[in-house]
Amino acid sequence: MRRRRASAGLRPRATGAMLVLVLGGIVGGCGDEPDAETSRASLEESRAQVEQRFGEAVEALTGAGFEVVDGGGRWVSCQMEPASAMEFSAGASVNGGSGDDAARVRAAADAVAALGWESDAAAETPRPYANFVDGDLRLSVSKSKIKEGLSFSVTGPCIESTTDQENELLGTRVDLP
């Protein structure tokens, strides 16, 4: 009685060698992560910059007659390939101001523009908004989709991170003024 060969004409030894090559390729792909210390330093620096500029914007908005409430920050995923990456984003609700939604967005935009943010885009319809940039940081003020009033946010750059850093930071919320 003759033994049958493995499918596709491969002998069992050849199939085992292929499995080693495939598994080696999968495990080898994990080496594409950034240096953990460098990534950690970049993540911490980005968060500090976002929190500082967020605090400055809160002061400017408050000085312009707005009330800033429910401030908070969190890490969000911004890239999957070639390595995972995250960005820190801080945001809050903005109440007060006078006039219609577009007038309140313009007044809030004027307050943050005085801090040196450069206008990137703005519109009054269908929902008023104004976007700004300052280096790698982005600031947005708009009519809230969810609540009455406005919302604003400051977001940092997308920074490559290790899987461990992503697992540690994603989903954590930080209360901000």
Short mmCIF file of N, CA and C in Angstrom, two decimals:
data_model
loop_
_atom_site.label_atom_id
_atom_site.label_comp_id
_atom_site.label_asym_id
_atom_site.label_seq_id
_atom_site.Cartn_x
_atom_site.Cartn_y
_atom_site.Cartn_z
N MET A 1 0.83 -1.17 0.00
CA MET A 1 0.00 0.00 0.00
C MET A 1 0.88 1.24 0.00
N ARG A 2 0.60 2.18 -0.85
CA ARG A 2 1.39 3.39 -0.99
C ARG A 2 0.81 4.51 -0.12
N ARG A 3 1.69 5.33 0.42
CA ARG A 3 1.26 6.51 1.19
C ARG A 3 0.97 7.65 0.23
N ARG A 4 0.01 8.44 0.57
CA ARG A 4 -0.32 9.61 -0.24
C ARG A 4 0.56 10.77 0.19
N ARG A 5 0.97 11.54 -0.72
CA ARG A 5 1.78 12.73 -0.43
C ARG A 5 0.87 13.88 0.00
N ALA A 6 1.47 14.84 0.66
CA ALA A 6 0.71 16.01 1.09
C ALA A 6 0.17 16.74 -0.12
N SER A 7 -0.89 17.48 0.05
CA SER A 7 -1.52 18.18 -1.05
C SER A 7 -0.54 19.14 -1.72
N ALA A 8 -0.82 19.46 -2.94
CA ALA A 8 -0.02 20.37 -3.77
C ALA A 8 1.39 19.86 -3.97
N GLY A 9 1.60 18.57 -3.83
CA GLY A 9 2.90 17.99 -4.12
C GLY A 9 3.97 18.29 -3.09
N LEU A 10 3.63 18.84 -1.94
CA LEU A 10 4.62 19.15 -0.91
C LEU A 10 4.77 17.97 0.02
N ARG A 11 5.97 17.68 0.37
CA ARG A 11 6.22 16.66 1.36
C ARG A 11 6.07 17.28 2.74
N PRO A 12 5.76 16.52 3.76
CA PRO A 12 5.57 17.06 5.09
C PRO A 12 6.73 17.92 5.55
N ARG A 13 7.98 17.57 5.24
CA ARG A 13 9.11 18.39 5.65
C ARG A 13 9.05 19.78 5.01
N ALA A 14 8.69 19.82 3.75
CA ALA A 14 8.59 21.10 3.06
C ALA A 14 7.48 21.96 3.68
N THR A 15 6.38 21.35 4.05
CA THR A 15 5.29 22.08 4.67
C THR A 15 5.74 22.66 6.01
N GLY A 16 6.49 21.90 6.80
CA GLY A 16 7.01 22.39 8.08
C GLY A 16 7.95 23.57 7.87
N ALA A 17 8.78 23.50 6.84
CA ALA A 17 9.69 24.61 6.56
C ALA A 17 8.91 25.86 6.15
N MET A 18 7.85 25.68 5.39
CA MET A 18 7.02 26.82 5.00
C MET A 18 6.37 27.45 6.23
N LEU A 19 5.92 26.62 7.15
CA LEU A 19 5.29 27.14 8.36
C LEU A 19 6.28 27.97 9.16
N VAL A 20 7.52 27.51 9.27
CA VAL A 20 8.54 28.27 9.98
C VAL A 20 8.77 29.61 9.30
N LEU A 21 8.82 29.64 7.97
CA LEU A 21 9.02 30.89 7.25
C LEU A 21 7.84 31.84 7.46
N VAL A 22 6.62 31.33 7.40
CA VAL A 22 5.45 32.18 7.59
C VAL A 22 5.42 32.73 9.00
N LEU A 23 5.62 31.89 10.01
CA LEU A 23 5.62 32.37 11.39
C LEU A 23 6.76 33.35 11.62
N GLY A 24 7.90 33.10 11.05
CA GLY A 24 9.03 34.02 11.18
C GLY A 24 8.69 35.39 10.60
N GLY A 25 7.97 35.41 9.49
CA GLY A 25 7.57 36.67 8.87
C GLY A 25 6.59 37.43 9.74
N ILE A 26 5.66 36.70 10.37
CA ILE A 26 4.68 37.35 11.23
C ILE A 26 5.35 37.92 12.46
N VAL A 27 6.16 37.14 13.14
CA VAL A 27 6.84 37.61 14.34
C VAL A 27 7.83 38.71 13.98
N GLY A 28 8.49 38.58 12.86
CA GLY A 28 9.46 39.59 12.43
C GLY A 28 8.82 40.94 12.19
N GLY A 29 7.53 40.96 11.84
CA GLY A 29 6.83 42.22 11.61
C GLY A 29 6.72 43.07 12.85
N CYS A 30 6.83 42.45 14.03
CA CYS A 30 6.73 43.19 15.28
C CYS A 30 7.93 44.09 15.50
N GLY A 31 9.01 43.88 14.76
CA GLY A 31 10.20 44.70 14.92
C GLY A 31 10.06 46.09 14.31
N ASP A 32 8.92 46.39 13.71
CA ASP A 32 8.70 47.69 13.08
C ASP A 32 8.28 48.76 14.07
N GLU A 33 8.19 48.44 15.35
CA GLU A 33 7.77 49.42 16.35
C GLU A 33 8.90 50.43 16.59
N PRO A 34 8.53 51.65 16.95
CA PRO A 34 9.54 52.67 17.23
C PRO A 34 10.27 52.37 18.54
N ASP A 35 11.38 53.05 18.75
CA ASP A 35 12.10 52.93 20.02
C ASP A 35 11.17 53.39 21.14
N ALA A 36 11.01 52.57 22.16
CA ALA A 36 10.05 52.84 23.23
C ALA A 36 10.36 54.13 23.99
N GLU A 37 11.62 54.37 24.30
CA GLU A 37 11.98 55.58 25.05
C GLU A 37 11.76 56.85 24.24
N THR A 38 12.15 56.82 22.98
CA THR A 38 11.96 57.97 22.11
C THR A 38 10.48 58.26 21.92
N SER A 39 9.71 57.20 21.69
CA SER A 39 8.28 57.35 21.51
C SER A 39 7.63 57.90 22.78
N ARG A 40 7.99 57.37 23.93
CA ARG A 40 7.42 57.83 25.21
C ARG A 40 7.71 59.32 25.41
N ALA A 41 8.94 59.75 25.12
CA ALA A 41 9.29 61.16 25.28
C ALA A 41 8.47 62.04 24.34
N SER A 42 8.29 61.60 23.10
CA SER A 42 7.50 62.36 22.13
C SER A 42 6.03 62.44 22.54
N LEU A 43 5.50 61.33 23.04
CA LEU A 43 4.11 61.32 23.50
C LEU A 43 3.91 62.28 24.67
N GLU A 44 4.82 62.26 25.63
CA GLU A 44 4.72 63.14 26.80
C GLU A 44 4.86 64.60 26.40
N GLU A 45 5.79 64.90 25.49
CA GLU A 45 5.98 66.27 25.03
C GLU A 45 4.73 66.78 24.31
N SER A 46 4.14 65.94 23.46
CA SER A 46 2.93 66.33 22.74
C SER A 46 1.79 66.61 23.70
N ARG A 47 1.60 65.74 24.67
CA ARG A 47 0.52 65.96 25.64
C ARG A 47 0.73 67.27 26.40
N ALA A 48 1.96 67.55 26.81
CA ALA A 48 2.25 68.78 27.54
C ALA A 48 1.94 70.01 26.68
N GLN A 49 2.32 69.97 25.40
CA GLN A 49 2.04 71.09 24.50
C GLN A 49 0.54 71.29 24.31
N VAL A 50 -0.19 70.19 24.12
CA VAL A 50 -1.64 70.29 23.93
C VAL A 50 -2.28 70.87 25.18
N GLU A 51 -1.90 70.36 26.34
CA GLU A 51 -2.50 70.86 27.59
C GLU A 51 -2.18 72.35 27.81
N GLN A 52 -0.96 72.77 27.48
CA GLN A 52 -0.60 74.18 27.64
C GLN A 52 -1.44 75.05 26.71
N ARG A 53 -1.49 74.69 25.43
CA ARG A 53 -2.24 75.52 24.46
C ARG A 53 -3.74 75.46 24.74
N PHE A 54 -4.23 74.33 25.23
CA PHE A 54 -5.63 74.21 25.62
C PHE A 54 -5.93 75.19 26.76
N GLY A 55 -5.07 75.21 27.78
CA GLY A 55 -5.24 76.12 28.91
C GLY A 55 -5.23 77.58 28.48
N GLU A 56 -4.33 77.92 27.55
CA GLU A 56 -4.29 79.30 27.03
C GLU A 56 -5.59 79.64 26.30
N ALA A 57 -6.10 78.69 25.53
CA ALA A 57 -7.35 78.93 24.80
C ALA A 57 -8.52 79.07 25.77
N VAL A 58 -8.55 78.28 26.83
CA VAL A 58 -9.60 78.40 27.84
C VAL A 58 -9.58 79.81 28.44
N GLU A 59 -8.39 80.30 28.77
CA GLU A 59 -8.27 81.65 29.33
C GLU A 59 -8.76 82.71 28.34
N ALA A 60 -8.39 82.56 27.07
CA ALA A 60 -8.82 83.52 26.05
C ALA A 60 -10.33 83.49 25.86
N LEU A 61 -10.91 82.30 25.84
CA LEU A 61 -12.36 82.19 25.68
C LEU A 61 -13.10 82.75 26.89
N THR A 62 -12.59 82.47 28.07
CA THR A 62 -13.19 83.01 29.29
C THR A 62 -13.10 84.53 29.29
N GLY A 63 -11.96 85.06 28.88
CA GLY A 63 -11.77 86.51 28.79
C GLY A 63 -12.69 87.16 27.77
N ALA A 64 -13.14 86.39 26.79
CA ALA A 64 -14.05 86.92 25.76
C ALA A 64 -15.51 86.74 26.16
N GLY A 65 -15.77 86.30 27.40
CA GLY A 65 -17.14 86.19 27.89
C GLY A 65 -17.77 84.82 27.77
N PHE A 66 -17.00 83.82 27.39
CA PHE A 66 -17.54 82.46 27.28
C PHE A 66 -17.30 81.70 28.58
N GLU A 67 -18.09 80.67 28.81
CA GLU A 67 -17.89 79.74 29.92
C GLU A 67 -17.43 78.41 29.31
N VAL A 68 -16.29 77.91 29.77
CA VAL A 68 -15.75 76.65 29.26
C VAL A 68 -15.99 75.58 30.32
N VAL A 69 -16.68 74.49 29.92
CA VAL A 69 -17.04 73.43 30.85
C VAL A 69 -16.69 72.05 30.28
N ASP A 70 -16.63 71.08 31.18
CA ASP A 70 -16.40 69.68 30.80
C ASP A 70 -15.11 69.46 30.02
N GLY A 71 -14.04 70.14 30.43
CA GLY A 71 -12.76 69.99 29.75
C GLY A 71 -12.12 68.65 30.05
N GLY A 72 -11.57 68.05 29.03
CA GLY A 72 -10.88 66.78 29.22
C GLY A 72 -9.99 66.45 28.04
N GLY A 73 -9.05 65.55 28.26
CA GLY A 73 -8.16 65.12 27.20
C GLY A 73 -8.10 63.61 27.14
N ARG A 74 -7.70 63.09 25.98
CA ARG A 74 -7.56 61.64 25.83
C ARG A 74 -6.68 61.33 24.63
N TRP A 75 -6.11 60.14 24.67
CA TRP A 75 -5.33 59.64 23.55
C TRP A 75 -6.26 58.92 22.59
N VAL A 76 -6.08 59.16 21.30
CA VAL A 76 -6.86 58.48 20.28
C VAL A 76 -5.91 57.91 19.23
N SER A 77 -6.33 56.85 18.60
CA SER A 77 -5.54 56.23 17.54
C SER A 77 -5.66 57.07 16.28
N CYS A 78 -4.52 57.28 15.60
CA CYS A 78 -4.54 58.08 14.38
C CYS A 78 -3.85 57.39 13.21
N GLN A 79 -3.28 56.20 13.44
CA GLN A 79 -2.58 55.47 12.37
C GLN A 79 -2.43 54.02 12.79
N MET A 80 -2.55 53.12 11.83
CA MET A 80 -2.36 51.69 12.11
C MET A 80 -1.09 51.14 11.47
N GLU A 81 -0.74 51.60 10.30
CA GLU A 81 0.40 51.07 9.56
C GLU A 81 1.34 52.21 9.18
N PRO A 82 2.60 52.07 9.10
CA PRO A 82 3.38 50.85 9.32
C PRO A 82 3.52 50.51 10.80
N ALA A 83 3.28 51.46 11.69
CA ALA A 83 3.26 51.20 13.12
C ALA A 83 2.05 51.94 13.68
N SER A 84 1.59 51.50 14.83
CA SER A 84 0.47 52.20 15.43
C SER A 84 0.93 53.59 15.88
N ALA A 85 0.00 54.52 15.93
CA ALA A 85 0.32 55.89 16.35
C ALA A 85 -0.89 56.49 17.05
N MET A 86 -0.60 57.45 17.92
CA MET A 86 -1.65 58.10 18.69
C MET A 86 -1.45 59.61 18.67
N GLU A 87 -2.55 60.32 18.97
CA GLU A 87 -2.48 61.76 19.15
C GLU A 87 -3.28 62.10 20.40
N PHE A 88 -2.82 63.14 21.10
CA PHE A 88 -3.54 63.58 22.30
C PHE A 88 -4.45 64.72 21.90
N SER A 89 -5.70 64.64 22.33
CA SER A 89 -6.69 65.65 22.00
C SER A 89 -7.37 66.12 23.27
N ALA A 90 -7.48 67.43 23.44
CA ALA A 90 -8.17 68.02 24.58
C ALA A 90 -9.35 68.80 24.05
N GLY A 91 -10.48 68.70 24.73
CA GLY A 91 -11.66 69.40 24.26
C GLY A 91 -12.57 69.82 25.39
N ALA A 92 -13.53 70.69 25.08
CA ALA A 92 -14.48 71.17 26.08
C ALA A 92 -15.71 71.75 25.38
N SER A 93 -16.74 71.94 26.17
CA SER A 93 -17.93 72.64 25.71
C SER A 93 -17.78 74.12 26.04
N VAL A 94 -18.32 74.98 25.18
CA VAL A 94 -18.21 76.42 25.36
C VAL A 94 -19.62 77.00 25.34
N ASN A 95 -19.99 77.63 26.44
CA ASN A 95 -21.32 78.24 26.56
C ASN A 95 -21.18 79.76 26.56
N GLY A 96 -22.29 80.43 26.25
CA GLY A 96 -22.30 81.88 26.32
C GLY A 96 -22.04 82.52 24.98
N GLY A 97 -21.71 83.79 25.06
CA GLY A 97 -21.53 84.58 23.84
C GLY A 97 -22.87 85.13 23.41
N SER A 98 -22.85 86.01 22.46
CA SER A 98 -24.11 86.61 22.01
C SER A 98 -24.27 86.41 20.52
N GLY A 99 -25.52 86.50 20.08
CA GLY A 99 -25.81 86.34 18.67
C GLY A 99 -26.15 84.91 18.32
N ASP A 100 -26.24 84.66 17.01
CA ASP A 100 -26.54 83.30 16.55
C ASP A 100 -25.28 82.44 16.62
N ASP A 101 -25.41 81.18 16.22
CA ASP A 101 -24.28 80.24 16.30
C ASP A 101 -23.06 80.75 15.53
N ALA A 102 -23.28 81.28 14.35
CA ALA A 102 -22.16 81.76 13.53
C ALA A 102 -21.44 82.93 14.21
N ALA A 103 -22.20 83.82 14.82
CA ALA A 103 -21.59 84.97 15.51
C ALA A 103 -20.79 84.51 16.72
N ARG A 104 -21.29 83.50 17.44
CA ARG A 104 -20.57 82.99 18.61
C ARG A 104 -19.29 82.27 18.18
N VAL A 105 -19.35 81.52 17.09
CA VAL A 105 -18.13 80.85 16.58
C VAL A 105 -17.12 81.91 16.15
N ARG A 106 -17.55 82.96 15.46
CA ARG A 106 -16.62 84.03 15.05
C ARG A 106 -15.97 84.69 16.26
N ALA A 107 -16.76 84.97 17.30
CA ALA A 107 -16.21 85.60 18.50
C ALA A 107 -15.21 84.68 19.20
N ALA A 108 -15.52 83.40 19.28
CA ALA A 108 -14.59 82.43 19.89
C ALA A 108 -13.33 82.31 19.02
N ALA A 109 -13.51 82.30 17.70
CA ALA A 109 -12.36 82.21 16.79
C ALA A 109 -11.47 83.44 16.93
N ASP A 110 -12.06 84.61 17.06
CA ASP A 110 -11.27 85.83 17.25
C ASP A 110 -10.46 85.75 18.54
N ALA A 111 -11.05 85.19 19.59
CA ALA A 111 -10.35 85.08 20.88
C ALA A 111 -9.13 84.17 20.78
N VAL A 112 -9.24 83.04 20.08
CA VAL A 112 -8.09 82.14 19.98
C VAL A 112 -7.09 82.62 18.93
N ALA A 113 -7.56 83.31 17.90
CA ALA A 113 -6.64 83.84 16.89
C ALA A 113 -5.69 84.85 17.52
N ALA A 114 -6.15 85.56 18.55
CA ALA A 114 -5.30 86.54 19.24
C ALA A 114 -4.13 85.87 19.94
N LEU A 115 -4.18 84.54 20.12
CA LEU A 115 -3.09 83.79 20.74
C LEU A 115 -2.02 83.38 19.73
N GLY A 116 -2.20 83.73 18.48
CA GLY A 116 -1.21 83.39 17.46
C GLY A 116 -1.55 82.18 16.61
N TRP A 117 -2.71 81.60 16.79
CA TRP A 117 -3.14 80.48 15.94
C TRP A 117 -3.43 81.02 14.53
N GLU A 118 -3.02 80.29 13.51
CA GLU A 118 -3.28 80.68 12.11
C GLU A 118 -4.55 80.02 11.61
N SER A 119 -5.42 80.80 10.98
CA SER A 119 -6.66 80.26 10.44
C SER A 119 -6.35 79.24 9.35
N ASP A 120 -7.04 78.12 9.39
CA ASP A 120 -6.84 77.05 8.42
C ASP A 120 -8.09 76.89 7.54
N ALA A 121 -9.25 77.00 8.15
CA ALA A 121 -10.51 76.88 7.41
C ALA A 121 -11.64 77.39 8.30
N ALA A 122 -12.69 77.89 7.67
CA ALA A 122 -13.86 78.35 8.41
C ALA A 122 -15.06 78.37 7.48
N ALA A 123 -16.22 78.19 8.07
CA ALA A 123 -17.47 78.28 7.31
C ALA A 123 -18.62 78.54 8.28
N GLU A 124 -19.70 79.07 7.74
CA GLU A 124 -20.88 79.32 8.56
C GLU A 124 -22.00 78.33 8.31
N THR A 125 -21.95 77.64 7.18
CA THR A 125 -22.99 76.65 6.88
C THR A 125 -22.34 75.35 6.46
N PRO A 126 -22.92 74.22 6.67
CA PRO A 126 -24.20 74.04 7.34
C PRO A 126 -24.10 74.15 8.87
N ARG A 127 -22.91 74.00 9.41
CA ARG A 127 -22.69 74.14 10.85
C ARG A 127 -21.45 75.00 11.02
N PRO A 128 -21.57 76.14 11.70
CA PRO A 128 -20.44 77.06 11.81
C PRO A 128 -19.22 76.42 12.48
N TYR A 129 -18.03 76.69 11.90
CA TYR A 129 -16.78 76.20 12.48
C TYR A 129 -15.63 77.10 12.06
N ALA A 130 -14.54 76.98 12.83
CA ALA A 130 -13.28 77.64 12.47
C ALA A 130 -12.15 76.72 12.92
N ASN A 131 -11.23 76.44 12.02
CA ASN A 131 -10.07 75.59 12.32
C ASN A 131 -8.79 76.42 12.24
N PHE A 132 -7.87 76.10 13.13
CA PHE A 132 -6.59 76.81 13.21
C PHE A 132 -5.46 75.81 13.32
N VAL A 133 -4.24 76.28 12.99
CA VAL A 133 -3.03 75.46 13.16
C VAL A 133 -1.95 76.32 13.82
N ASP A 134 -1.08 75.64 14.52
CA ASP A 134 0.12 76.25 15.09
C ASP A 134 1.17 75.15 15.12
N GLY A 135 2.02 75.13 14.10
CA GLY A 135 2.98 74.03 13.97
C GLY A 135 2.23 72.73 13.75
N ASP A 136 2.49 71.74 14.59
CA ASP A 136 1.83 70.44 14.49
C ASP A 136 0.50 70.38 15.24
N LEU A 137 0.14 71.45 15.93
CA LEU A 137 -1.09 71.47 16.71
C LEU A 137 -2.25 72.01 15.89
N ARG A 138 -3.44 71.48 16.16
CA ARG A 138 -4.65 71.94 15.49
C ARG A 138 -5.67 72.35 16.54
N LEU A 139 -6.40 73.41 16.29
CA LEU A 139 -7.46 73.88 17.17
C LEU A 139 -8.72 74.02 16.34
N SER A 140 -9.84 73.60 16.90
CA SER A 140 -11.11 73.71 16.21
C SER A 140 -12.15 74.27 17.17
N VAL A 141 -12.98 75.17 16.68
CA VAL A 141 -14.13 75.66 17.44
C VAL A 141 -15.32 75.57 16.48
N SER A 142 -16.44 75.01 16.99
CA SER A 142 -17.59 74.80 16.12
C SER A 142 -18.88 74.74 16.94
N LYS A 143 -19.98 74.83 16.22
CA LYS A 143 -21.28 74.60 16.84
C LYS A 143 -21.31 73.13 17.22
N SER A 144 -21.64 72.83 18.45
CA SER A 144 -21.65 71.44 18.91
C SER A 144 -22.72 70.63 18.17
N LYS A 145 -22.37 69.41 17.83
CA LYS A 145 -23.32 68.49 17.20
C LYS A 145 -24.26 67.89 18.24
N ILE A 146 -23.79 67.83 19.49
CA ILE A 146 -24.49 67.08 20.52
C ILE A 146 -25.24 67.97 21.51
N LYS A 147 -24.61 69.03 21.95
CA LYS A 147 -25.15 69.88 23.00
C LYS A 147 -25.45 71.27 22.46
N GLU A 148 -26.14 72.04 23.28
CA GLU A 148 -26.30 73.46 22.98
C GLU A 148 -24.92 74.10 23.15
N GLY A 149 -24.68 75.16 22.45
CA GLY A 149 -23.41 75.86 22.59
C GLY A 149 -22.38 75.39 21.58
N LEU A 150 -21.14 75.68 21.91
CA LEU A 150 -20.02 75.38 21.01
C LEU A 150 -19.16 74.29 21.61
N SER A 151 -18.30 73.74 20.79
CA SER A 151 -17.27 72.83 21.29
C SER A 151 -15.94 73.31 20.72
N PHE A 152 -14.89 73.03 21.47
CA PHE A 152 -13.57 73.36 20.93
C PHE A 152 -12.60 72.29 21.36
N SER A 153 -11.56 72.14 20.56
CA SER A 153 -10.55 71.13 20.86
C SER A 153 -9.18 71.59 20.37
N VAL A 154 -8.16 71.05 21.03
CA VAL A 154 -6.77 71.22 20.61
C VAL A 154 -6.21 69.82 20.47
N THR A 155 -5.63 69.51 19.32
CA THR A 155 -5.13 68.17 19.03
C THR A 155 -3.67 68.24 18.62
N GLY A 156 -2.88 67.32 19.14
CA GLY A 156 -1.46 67.25 18.83
C GLY A 156 -1.17 66.41 17.61
N PRO A 157 0.11 66.27 17.29
CA PRO A 157 0.51 65.48 16.11
C PRO A 157 0.31 63.99 16.32
N CYS A 158 0.25 63.27 15.24
CA CYS A 158 0.14 61.81 15.25
C CYS A 158 1.55 61.25 15.47
N ILE A 159 1.74 60.52 16.59
CA ILE A 159 3.06 60.05 16.99
C ILE A 159 3.08 58.53 17.04
N GLU A 160 4.06 57.92 16.35
CA GLU A 160 4.19 56.47 16.39
C GLU A 160 4.44 56.01 17.81
N SER A 161 3.80 54.90 18.17
CA SER A 161 3.89 54.38 19.53
C SER A 161 4.08 52.87 19.50
N THR A 162 4.52 52.35 20.62
CA THR A 162 4.65 50.90 20.72
C THR A 162 3.27 50.32 21.07
N THR A 163 3.13 49.03 20.88
CA THR A 163 1.88 48.36 21.23
C THR A 163 1.61 48.49 22.72
N ASP A 164 2.63 48.37 23.55
CA ASP A 164 2.45 48.51 24.99
C ASP A 164 1.98 49.92 25.36
N GLN A 165 2.53 50.94 24.72
CA GLN A 165 2.11 52.32 24.99
C GLN A 165 0.66 52.52 24.57
N GLU A 166 0.31 51.98 23.42
CA GLU A 166 -1.06 52.11 22.93
C GLU A 166 -2.03 51.43 23.90
N ASN A 167 -1.68 50.23 24.33
CA ASN A 167 -2.54 49.51 25.28
C ASN A 167 -2.69 50.27 26.59
N GLU A 168 -1.64 50.93 27.02
CA GLU A 168 -1.66 51.69 28.28
C GLU A 168 -2.47 52.98 28.17
N LEU A 169 -2.33 53.70 27.07
CA LEU A 169 -2.86 55.05 26.98
C LEU A 169 -4.23 55.19 26.33
N LEU A 170 -4.53 54.36 25.34
CA LEU A 170 -5.80 54.53 24.62
C LEU A 170 -6.97 54.36 25.57
N GLY A 171 -7.90 55.28 25.47
CA GLY A 171 -9.11 55.19 26.28
C GLY A 171 -9.03 55.87 27.63
N THR A 172 -7.84 56.29 28.05
CA THR A 172 -7.75 56.99 29.33
C THR A 172 -8.17 58.44 29.14
N ARG A 173 -8.90 58.96 30.11
CA ARG A 173 -9.37 60.36 30.05
C ARG A 173 -8.72 61.14 31.18
N VAL A 174 -8.36 62.37 30.85
CA VAL A 174 -7.73 63.28 31.80
C VAL A 174 -8.65 64.49 31.94
N ASP A 175 -9.03 64.85 33.15
CA ASP A 175 -9.83 66.07 33.36
C ASP A 175 -8.93 67.29 33.22
N LEU A 176 -9.42 68.29 32.50
CA LEU A 176 -8.68 69.53 32.28
C LEU A 176 -9.57 70.70 32.64
N PRO A 177 -8.93 71.84 32.95
CA PRO A 177 -9.73 73.02 33.34
C PRO A 177 -10.66 73.50 32.24
#
